[in-house]
Tab-separated table of C-alpha atoms in Angstrom:
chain	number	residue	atom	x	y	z
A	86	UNK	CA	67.175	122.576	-62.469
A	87	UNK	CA	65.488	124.370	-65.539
A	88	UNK	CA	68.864	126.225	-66.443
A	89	UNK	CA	70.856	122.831	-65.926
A	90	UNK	CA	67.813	121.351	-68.076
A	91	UNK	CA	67.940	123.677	-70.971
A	92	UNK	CA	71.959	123.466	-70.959
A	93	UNK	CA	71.847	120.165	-71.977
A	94	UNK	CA	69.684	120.544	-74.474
A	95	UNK	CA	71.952	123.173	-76.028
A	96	UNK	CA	74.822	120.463	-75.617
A	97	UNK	CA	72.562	118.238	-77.713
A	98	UNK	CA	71.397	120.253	-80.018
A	99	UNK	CA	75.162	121.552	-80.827
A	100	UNK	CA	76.106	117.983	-81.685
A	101	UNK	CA	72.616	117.627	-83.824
A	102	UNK	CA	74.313	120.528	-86.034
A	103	UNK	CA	71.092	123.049	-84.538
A	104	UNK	CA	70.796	126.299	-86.429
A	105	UNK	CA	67.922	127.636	-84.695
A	106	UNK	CA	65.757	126.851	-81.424
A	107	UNK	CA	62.584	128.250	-79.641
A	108	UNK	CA	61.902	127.208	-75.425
A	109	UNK	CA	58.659	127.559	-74.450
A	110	UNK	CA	58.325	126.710	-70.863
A	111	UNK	CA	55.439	124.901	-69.473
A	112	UNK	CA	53.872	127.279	-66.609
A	113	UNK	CA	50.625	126.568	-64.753
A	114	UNK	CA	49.688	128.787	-61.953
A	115	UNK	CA	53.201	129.910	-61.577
A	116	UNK	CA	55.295	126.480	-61.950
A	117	UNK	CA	57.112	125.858	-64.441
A	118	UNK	CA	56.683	121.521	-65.022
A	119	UNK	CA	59.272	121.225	-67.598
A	120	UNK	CA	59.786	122.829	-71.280
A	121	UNK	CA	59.021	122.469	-75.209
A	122	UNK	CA	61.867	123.003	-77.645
A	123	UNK	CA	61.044	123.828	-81.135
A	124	UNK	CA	64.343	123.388	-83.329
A	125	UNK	CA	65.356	123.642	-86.948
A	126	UNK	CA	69.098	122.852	-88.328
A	127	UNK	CA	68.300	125.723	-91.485
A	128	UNK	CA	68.410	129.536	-89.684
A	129	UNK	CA	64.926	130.963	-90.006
A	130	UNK	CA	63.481	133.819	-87.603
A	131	UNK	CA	60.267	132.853	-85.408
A	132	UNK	CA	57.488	135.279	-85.790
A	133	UNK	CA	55.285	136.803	-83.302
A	134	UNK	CA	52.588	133.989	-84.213
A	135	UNK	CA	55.490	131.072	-83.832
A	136	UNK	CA	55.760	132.441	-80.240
A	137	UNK	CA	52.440	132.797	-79.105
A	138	UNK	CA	51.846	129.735	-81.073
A	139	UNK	CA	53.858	127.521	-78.929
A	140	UNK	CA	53.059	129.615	-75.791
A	141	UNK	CA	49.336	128.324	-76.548
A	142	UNK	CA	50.640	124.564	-77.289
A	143	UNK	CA	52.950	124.905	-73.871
A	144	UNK	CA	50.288	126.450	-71.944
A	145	UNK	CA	47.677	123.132	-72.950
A	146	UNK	CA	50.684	121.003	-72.011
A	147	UNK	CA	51.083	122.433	-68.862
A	148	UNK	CA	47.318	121.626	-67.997
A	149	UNK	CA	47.658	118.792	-69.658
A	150	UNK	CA	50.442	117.600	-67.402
A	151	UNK	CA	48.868	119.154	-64.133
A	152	UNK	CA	45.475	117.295	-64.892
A	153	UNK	CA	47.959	113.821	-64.881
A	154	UNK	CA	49.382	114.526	-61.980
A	155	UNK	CA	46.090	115.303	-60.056
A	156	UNK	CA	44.132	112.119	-61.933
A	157	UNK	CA	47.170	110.289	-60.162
A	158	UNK	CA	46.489	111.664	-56.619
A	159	UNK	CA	43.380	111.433	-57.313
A	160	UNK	CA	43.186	107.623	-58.074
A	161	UNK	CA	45.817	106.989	-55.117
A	162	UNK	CA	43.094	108.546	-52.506
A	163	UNK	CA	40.030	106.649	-54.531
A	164	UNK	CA	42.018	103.157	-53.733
A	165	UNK	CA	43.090	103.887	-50.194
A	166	UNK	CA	39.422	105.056	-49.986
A	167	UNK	CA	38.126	101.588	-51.740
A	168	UNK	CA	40.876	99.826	-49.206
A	169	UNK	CA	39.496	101.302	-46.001
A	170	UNK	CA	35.634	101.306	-46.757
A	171	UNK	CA	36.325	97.460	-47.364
A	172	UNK	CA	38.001	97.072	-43.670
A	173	UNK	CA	35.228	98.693	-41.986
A	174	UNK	CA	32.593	97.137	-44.259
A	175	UNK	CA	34.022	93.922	-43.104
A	176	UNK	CA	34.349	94.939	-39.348
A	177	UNK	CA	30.905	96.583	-39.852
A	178	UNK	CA	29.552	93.322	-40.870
A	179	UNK	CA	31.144	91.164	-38.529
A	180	UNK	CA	30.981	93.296	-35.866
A	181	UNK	CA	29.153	91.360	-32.498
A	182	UNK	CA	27.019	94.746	-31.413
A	183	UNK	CA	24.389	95.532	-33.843
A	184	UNK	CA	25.191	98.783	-35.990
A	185	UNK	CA	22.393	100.539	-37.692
A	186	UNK	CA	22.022	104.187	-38.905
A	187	UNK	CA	18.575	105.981	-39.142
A	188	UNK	CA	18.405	108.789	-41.366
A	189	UNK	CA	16.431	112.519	-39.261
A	190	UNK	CA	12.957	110.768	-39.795
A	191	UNK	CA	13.800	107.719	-37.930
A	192	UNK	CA	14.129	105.248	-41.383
A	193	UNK	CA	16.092	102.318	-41.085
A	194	UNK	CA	18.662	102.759	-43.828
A	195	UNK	CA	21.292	100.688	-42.744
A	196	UNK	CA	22.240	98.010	-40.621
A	197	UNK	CA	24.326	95.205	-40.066
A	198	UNK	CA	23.529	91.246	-39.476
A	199	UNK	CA	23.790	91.774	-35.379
A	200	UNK	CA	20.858	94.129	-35.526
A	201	UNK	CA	18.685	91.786	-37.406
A	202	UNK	CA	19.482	89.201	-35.119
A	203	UNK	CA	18.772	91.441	-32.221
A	204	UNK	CA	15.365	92.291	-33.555
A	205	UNK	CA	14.528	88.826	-34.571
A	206	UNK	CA	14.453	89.091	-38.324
A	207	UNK	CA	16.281	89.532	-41.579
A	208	UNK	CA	18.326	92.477	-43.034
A	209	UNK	CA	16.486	92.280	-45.866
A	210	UNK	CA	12.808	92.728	-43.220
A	211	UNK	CA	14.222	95.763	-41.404
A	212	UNK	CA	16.291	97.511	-43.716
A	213	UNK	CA	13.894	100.254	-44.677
A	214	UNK	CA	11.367	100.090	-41.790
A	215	UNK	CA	10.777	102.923	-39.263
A	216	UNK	CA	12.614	102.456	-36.183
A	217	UNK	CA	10.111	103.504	-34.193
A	218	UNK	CA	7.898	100.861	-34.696
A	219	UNK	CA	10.603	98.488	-32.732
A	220	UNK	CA	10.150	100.811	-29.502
A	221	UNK	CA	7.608	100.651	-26.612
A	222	UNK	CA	5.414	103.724	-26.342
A	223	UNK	CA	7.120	104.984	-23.468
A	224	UNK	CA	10.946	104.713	-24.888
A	225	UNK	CA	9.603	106.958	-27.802
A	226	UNK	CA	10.234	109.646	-25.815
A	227	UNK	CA	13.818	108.933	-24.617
A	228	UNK	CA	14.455	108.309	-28.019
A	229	UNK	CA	12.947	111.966	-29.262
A	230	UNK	CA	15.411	113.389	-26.187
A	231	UNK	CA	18.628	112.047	-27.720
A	232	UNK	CA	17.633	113.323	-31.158
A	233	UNK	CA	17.092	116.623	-29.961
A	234	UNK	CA	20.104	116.624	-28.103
A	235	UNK	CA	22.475	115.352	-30.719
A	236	UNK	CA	20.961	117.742	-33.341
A	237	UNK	CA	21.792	120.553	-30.965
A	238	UNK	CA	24.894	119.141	-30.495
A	239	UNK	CA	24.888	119.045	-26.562
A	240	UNK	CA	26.646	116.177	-24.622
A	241	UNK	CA	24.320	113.613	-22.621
A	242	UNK	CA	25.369	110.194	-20.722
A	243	UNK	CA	26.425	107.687	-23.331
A	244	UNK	CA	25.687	104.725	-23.475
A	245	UNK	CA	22.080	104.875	-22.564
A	246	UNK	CA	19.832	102.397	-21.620
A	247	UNK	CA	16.684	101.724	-23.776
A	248	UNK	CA	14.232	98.677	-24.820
A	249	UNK	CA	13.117	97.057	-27.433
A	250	UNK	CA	9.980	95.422	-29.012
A	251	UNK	CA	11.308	92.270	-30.813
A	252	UNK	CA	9.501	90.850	-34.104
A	253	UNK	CA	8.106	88.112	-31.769
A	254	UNK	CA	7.020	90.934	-29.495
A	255	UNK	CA	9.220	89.899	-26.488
A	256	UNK	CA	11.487	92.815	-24.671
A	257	UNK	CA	15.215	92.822	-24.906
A	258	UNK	CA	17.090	95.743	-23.138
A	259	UNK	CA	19.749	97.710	-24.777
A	260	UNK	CA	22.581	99.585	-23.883
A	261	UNK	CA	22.989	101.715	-26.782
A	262	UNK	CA	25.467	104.883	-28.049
A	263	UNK	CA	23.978	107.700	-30.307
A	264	UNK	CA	26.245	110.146	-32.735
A	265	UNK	CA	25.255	112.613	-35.378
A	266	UNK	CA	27.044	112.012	-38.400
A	267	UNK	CA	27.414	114.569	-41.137
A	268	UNK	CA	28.483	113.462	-44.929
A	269	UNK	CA	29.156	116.540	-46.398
A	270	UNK	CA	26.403	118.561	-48.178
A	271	UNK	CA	24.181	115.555	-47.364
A	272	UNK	CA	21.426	115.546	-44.556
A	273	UNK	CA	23.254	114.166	-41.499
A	274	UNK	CA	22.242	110.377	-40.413
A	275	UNK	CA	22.092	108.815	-36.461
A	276	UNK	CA	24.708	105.838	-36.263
A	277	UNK	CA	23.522	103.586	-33.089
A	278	UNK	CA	25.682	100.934	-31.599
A	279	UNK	CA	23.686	98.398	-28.922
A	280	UNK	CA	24.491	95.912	-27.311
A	281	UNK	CA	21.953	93.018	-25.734
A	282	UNK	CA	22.260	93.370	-22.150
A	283	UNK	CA	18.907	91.799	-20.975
A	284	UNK	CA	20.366	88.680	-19.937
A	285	UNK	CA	22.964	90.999	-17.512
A	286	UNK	CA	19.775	93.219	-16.381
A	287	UNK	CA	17.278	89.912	-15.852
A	288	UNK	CA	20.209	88.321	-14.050
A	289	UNK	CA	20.558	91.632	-11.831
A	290	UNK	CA	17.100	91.763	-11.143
A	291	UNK	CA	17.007	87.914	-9.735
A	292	UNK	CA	20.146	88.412	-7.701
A	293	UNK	CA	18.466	91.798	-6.523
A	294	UNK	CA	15.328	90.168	-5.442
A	295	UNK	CA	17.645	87.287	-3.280
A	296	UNK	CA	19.551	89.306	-1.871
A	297	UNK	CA	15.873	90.888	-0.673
A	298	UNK	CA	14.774	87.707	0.375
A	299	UNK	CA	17.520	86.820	2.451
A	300	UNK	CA	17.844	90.151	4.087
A	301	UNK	CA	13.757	89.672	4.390
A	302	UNK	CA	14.560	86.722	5.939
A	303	UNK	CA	17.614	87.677	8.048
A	304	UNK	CA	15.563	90.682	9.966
A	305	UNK	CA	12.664	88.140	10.300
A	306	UNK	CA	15.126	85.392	11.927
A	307	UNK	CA	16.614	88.443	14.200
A	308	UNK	CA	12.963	89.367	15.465
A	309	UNK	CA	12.374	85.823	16.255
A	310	UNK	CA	14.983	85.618	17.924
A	311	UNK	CA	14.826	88.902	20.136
A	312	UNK	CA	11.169	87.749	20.618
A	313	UNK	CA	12.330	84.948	22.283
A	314	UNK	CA	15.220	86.210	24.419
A	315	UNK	CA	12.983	88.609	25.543
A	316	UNK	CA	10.174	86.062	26.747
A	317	UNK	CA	12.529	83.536	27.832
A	318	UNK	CA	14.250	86.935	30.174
A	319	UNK	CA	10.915	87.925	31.249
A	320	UNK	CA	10.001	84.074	31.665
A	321	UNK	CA	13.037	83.210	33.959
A	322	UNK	CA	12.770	87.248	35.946
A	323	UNK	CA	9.455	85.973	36.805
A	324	UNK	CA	10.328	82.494	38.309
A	325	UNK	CA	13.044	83.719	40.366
A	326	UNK	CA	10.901	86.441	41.893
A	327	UNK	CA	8.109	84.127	42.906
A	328	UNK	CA	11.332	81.889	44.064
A	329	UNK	CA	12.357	84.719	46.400
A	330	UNK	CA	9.029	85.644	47.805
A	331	UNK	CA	8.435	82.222	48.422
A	332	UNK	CA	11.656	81.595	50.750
A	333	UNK	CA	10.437	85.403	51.956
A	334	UNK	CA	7.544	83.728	53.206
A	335	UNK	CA	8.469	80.628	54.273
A	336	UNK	CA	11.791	82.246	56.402
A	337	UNK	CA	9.869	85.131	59.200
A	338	UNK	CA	12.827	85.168	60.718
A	339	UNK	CA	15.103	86.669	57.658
A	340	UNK	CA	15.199	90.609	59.047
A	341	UNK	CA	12.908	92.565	56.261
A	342	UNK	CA	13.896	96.080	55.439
């Protein structure tokens, strides 16, 4: 390509009536981008300082050139970048299960409008609060365990179950996944998905405590039951051998053994 390339500008500079030319290609790191022609239709000879000259010159325009073409990339990944933090913003914001990520000392720092709701207040109220202040006393320490263990980076059974203290201090039950996320030379951050499951657990714990009453009731009814076969058996036995002695008696003819 550069031989084709400076053929045709030989071929152009022949018809421009050309006396004398200088090509200075345009190298950075190694590739050549493309060339500078310095030309002059009275012969003259180029001196040392014309070379290096235009070496210089083709050297800047080679950076030059390079810089462009990385600005360009560089713009390209910025907008895809812009395009795809605006998706998940969106999905983060519209999302049903509350988002929210704590920086390593347990600060709110961001969250979306399912976790207000879920704690009872506004973004603007929890956005910057300690997390730990929305936790009963005895969930802080299931909630030190899965720092620990994501810091260490050791597996545990997601999602977990956990409570929660709302702002009008009544209990809703979570069921809630943990990760570690690192942003490059930045201190990592805890992302936390929940969702509200009290409703499911509250509705588990009623069905659990019929199905206790009626099997309660069903061993109760079976007692009863044997209770009474057993006296009405031991009732009737009793008849029928007073029946039999009584004919016994009344028959001293019957051969006795």
């Amino acid at each position: 390509n550069t031989k084709s390339s400076l053929q045709n500008h030989s071929d152009e500079f022949q018809k421009m009536r050309i006396k004398v030319q200088m090509v200075i290609p345009l190298v950075f790191q190694d590739h050549v981008s493309g060339v500078v022609c310095v030309a002059a239709r009275r012969p003259r000879q180029f001196t040392t300082y014309d070379t290096d000259l235009m070496t210089s010159v083709g050297r800047e325009i080679a950076v030059a050139i390079e810089n462009a073409r990385l600005y360009g990339i560089q713009r390209q990944i910025t907008e895809r970048l812009t395009v795809s933090e605006g998706k998940y913003r969106r999905l983060f914001e519209l999302a049903i299960e509350a988002i929210f990520i704590t920086d390593l000392n347990g600060k709110l720092i961001e969250a979306n409008q399912a976790s207000a709701d879920l704690i009872g207040a506004s973004l603007g109220e929890i956005v910057g609060t300690d997390i730990r202040q929305y936790l009963p006393p005895e969930e802080l320490e299931t909630a030190r365990h899965v720092r620990k263990l994501l810091l260490l980076g050791q597996p545990f059974p997601q999602p977990y179950e956990q409570r929660l203290i709302r702002k009008d201090k009544s209990e809703v039950i979570m069921m809630i996944s943990s990760n570690l996320v690192k942003q490059g030379d930045e201190p990592p951050v805890f992302e936390h998905v929940a969702r509200d499951v009290t409703r499911e657990r509250r509705m588990q714990d009623n069905l659990r405590h019929y199905v206790q009453q009626i099997t309660r009731i069903q061993e109760e009814e079976r007692n009863r039951i044997a209770r009474d076969l057993h006296d009405e058996t031991a009732q009737a036995l009793y008849v029928l051998t007073r029946q039999v002695d009584n004919f016994v008696r009344s028959s001293p003819n019957l051969p006795c053994e």
